[in-house]
Structures are given as structure tokens and as C-alpha cells.
PDB file of C-alpha atoms in Angstrom:
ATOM      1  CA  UNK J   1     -39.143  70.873  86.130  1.00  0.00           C
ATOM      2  CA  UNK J   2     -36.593  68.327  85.405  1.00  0.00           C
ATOM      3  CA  UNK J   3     -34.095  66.953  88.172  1.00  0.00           C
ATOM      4  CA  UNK J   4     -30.925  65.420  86.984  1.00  0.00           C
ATOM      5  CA  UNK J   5     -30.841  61.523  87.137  1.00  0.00           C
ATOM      6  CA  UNK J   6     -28.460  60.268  89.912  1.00  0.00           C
ATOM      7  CA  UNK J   7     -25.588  58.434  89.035  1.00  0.00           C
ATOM      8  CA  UNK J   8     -26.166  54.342  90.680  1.00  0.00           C
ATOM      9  CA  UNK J   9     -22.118  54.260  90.800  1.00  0.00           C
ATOM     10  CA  UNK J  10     -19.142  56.496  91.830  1.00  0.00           C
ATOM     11  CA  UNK J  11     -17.486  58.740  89.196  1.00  0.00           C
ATOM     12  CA  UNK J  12     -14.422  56.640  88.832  1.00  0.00           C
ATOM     13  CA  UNK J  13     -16.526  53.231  88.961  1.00  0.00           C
ATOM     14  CA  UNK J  14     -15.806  53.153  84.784  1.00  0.00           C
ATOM     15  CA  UNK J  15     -12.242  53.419  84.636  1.00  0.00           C
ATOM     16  CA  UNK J  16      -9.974  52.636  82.826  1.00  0.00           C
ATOM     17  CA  UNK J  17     -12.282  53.337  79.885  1.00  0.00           C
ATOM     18  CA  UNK J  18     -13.607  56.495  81.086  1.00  0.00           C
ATOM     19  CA  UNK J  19     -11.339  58.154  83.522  1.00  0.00           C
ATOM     20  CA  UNK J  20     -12.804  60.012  86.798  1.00  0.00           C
ATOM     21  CA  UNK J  21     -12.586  63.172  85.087  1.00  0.00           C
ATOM     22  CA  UNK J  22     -13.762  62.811  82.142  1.00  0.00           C
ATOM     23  CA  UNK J  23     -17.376  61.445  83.684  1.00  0.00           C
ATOM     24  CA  UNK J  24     -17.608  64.025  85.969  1.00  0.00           C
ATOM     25  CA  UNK J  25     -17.315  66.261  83.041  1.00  0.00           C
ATOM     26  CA  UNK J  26     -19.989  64.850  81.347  1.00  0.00           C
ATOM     27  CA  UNK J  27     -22.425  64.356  84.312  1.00  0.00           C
ATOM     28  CA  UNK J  28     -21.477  67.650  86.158  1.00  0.00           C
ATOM     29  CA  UNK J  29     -21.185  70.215  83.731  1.00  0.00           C
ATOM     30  CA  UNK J  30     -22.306  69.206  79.972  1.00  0.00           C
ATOM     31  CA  UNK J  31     -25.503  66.998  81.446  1.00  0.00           C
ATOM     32  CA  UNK J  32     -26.241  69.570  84.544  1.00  0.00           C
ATOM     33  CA  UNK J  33     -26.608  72.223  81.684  1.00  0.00           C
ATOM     34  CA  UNK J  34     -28.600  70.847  79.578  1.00  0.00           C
ATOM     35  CA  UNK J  35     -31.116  69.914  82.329  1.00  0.00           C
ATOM     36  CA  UNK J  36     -30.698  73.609  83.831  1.00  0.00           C
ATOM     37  CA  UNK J  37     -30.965  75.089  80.309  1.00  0.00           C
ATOM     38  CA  UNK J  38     -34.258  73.371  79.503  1.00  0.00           C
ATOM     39  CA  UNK J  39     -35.936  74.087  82.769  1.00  0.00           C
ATOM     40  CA  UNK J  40     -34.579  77.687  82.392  1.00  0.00           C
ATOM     41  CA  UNK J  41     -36.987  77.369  78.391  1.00  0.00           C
ATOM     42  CA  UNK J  42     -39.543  76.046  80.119  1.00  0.00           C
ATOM     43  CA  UNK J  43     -40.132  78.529  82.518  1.00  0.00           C
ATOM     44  CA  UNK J  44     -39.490  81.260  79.409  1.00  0.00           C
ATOM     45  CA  UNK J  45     -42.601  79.543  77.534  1.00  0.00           C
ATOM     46  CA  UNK J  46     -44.537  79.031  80.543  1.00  0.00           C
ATOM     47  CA  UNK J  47     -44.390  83.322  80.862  1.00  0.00           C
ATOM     48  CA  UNK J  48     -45.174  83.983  77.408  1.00  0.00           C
ATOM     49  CA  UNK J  49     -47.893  81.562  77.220  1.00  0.00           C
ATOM     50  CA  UNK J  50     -49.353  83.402  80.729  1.00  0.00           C
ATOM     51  CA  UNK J  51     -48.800  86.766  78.675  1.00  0.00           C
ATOM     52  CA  UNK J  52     -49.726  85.394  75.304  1.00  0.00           C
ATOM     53  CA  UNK J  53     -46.768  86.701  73.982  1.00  0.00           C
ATOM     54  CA  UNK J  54     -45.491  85.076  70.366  1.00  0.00           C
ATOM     55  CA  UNK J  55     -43.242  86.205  67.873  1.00  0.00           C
ATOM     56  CA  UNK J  56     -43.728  84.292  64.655  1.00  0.00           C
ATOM     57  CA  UNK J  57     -40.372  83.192  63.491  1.00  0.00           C
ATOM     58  CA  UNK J  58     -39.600  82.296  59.400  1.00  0.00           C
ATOM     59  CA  UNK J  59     -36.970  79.919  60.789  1.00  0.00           C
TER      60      UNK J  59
END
């Protein structure tokens, strides 16, 4: 399971090139998803590898 890397500074430690906002953006909703979306495919191939379920794909 992956944990999100803490941040070693405050949100608004980059301004003015990157306001407050726009890192907490980043960090709290684009980067928290990703990290939530691959544990959530992890734990999908983790059950079909238990159930030895696979669909071959022509992709």
C-alpha cells in the first residue's frame, strides 16, 4: 500500500511562484488520487490473482 509522501514545508512556503492554492491542489487532490487510485488497482489485482481471474485484453 502506498502512503502519500509528506510535504518537509508549509503549503504557502513556495510563493510567489506557486501560490498556496495552487500546491494544495496539486498535493491534496491530483497527488492524493493518484496514490488512492493505485492502491485502490492494487488491491483489484491482488483479488483476481487470489481468484485467478484474467481477461485477456487485445489492447
Amino acid at each position: 500500500m502506498l502512503k502519500m509522501i509528506e510535504l518537509p514545508y508549509p503549503l504557502n512556503a513556495l510563493e510567489p511562484y506557486y501560490s498556496k492554492e495552487t500546491l494544495d491542489l496539486h498535493y491534496n487532490i491530483l497527488y492524493k488520487g493518484y496514490v488512492d487510485n493505485t492502491n485502490k488497482t492494487e488491491e483489484k489485482l491482488k483479488l483476481a490473482r487470489e481468484k485467478k481471474i484474467f481477461l485477456i485484453s487485445n489492447v
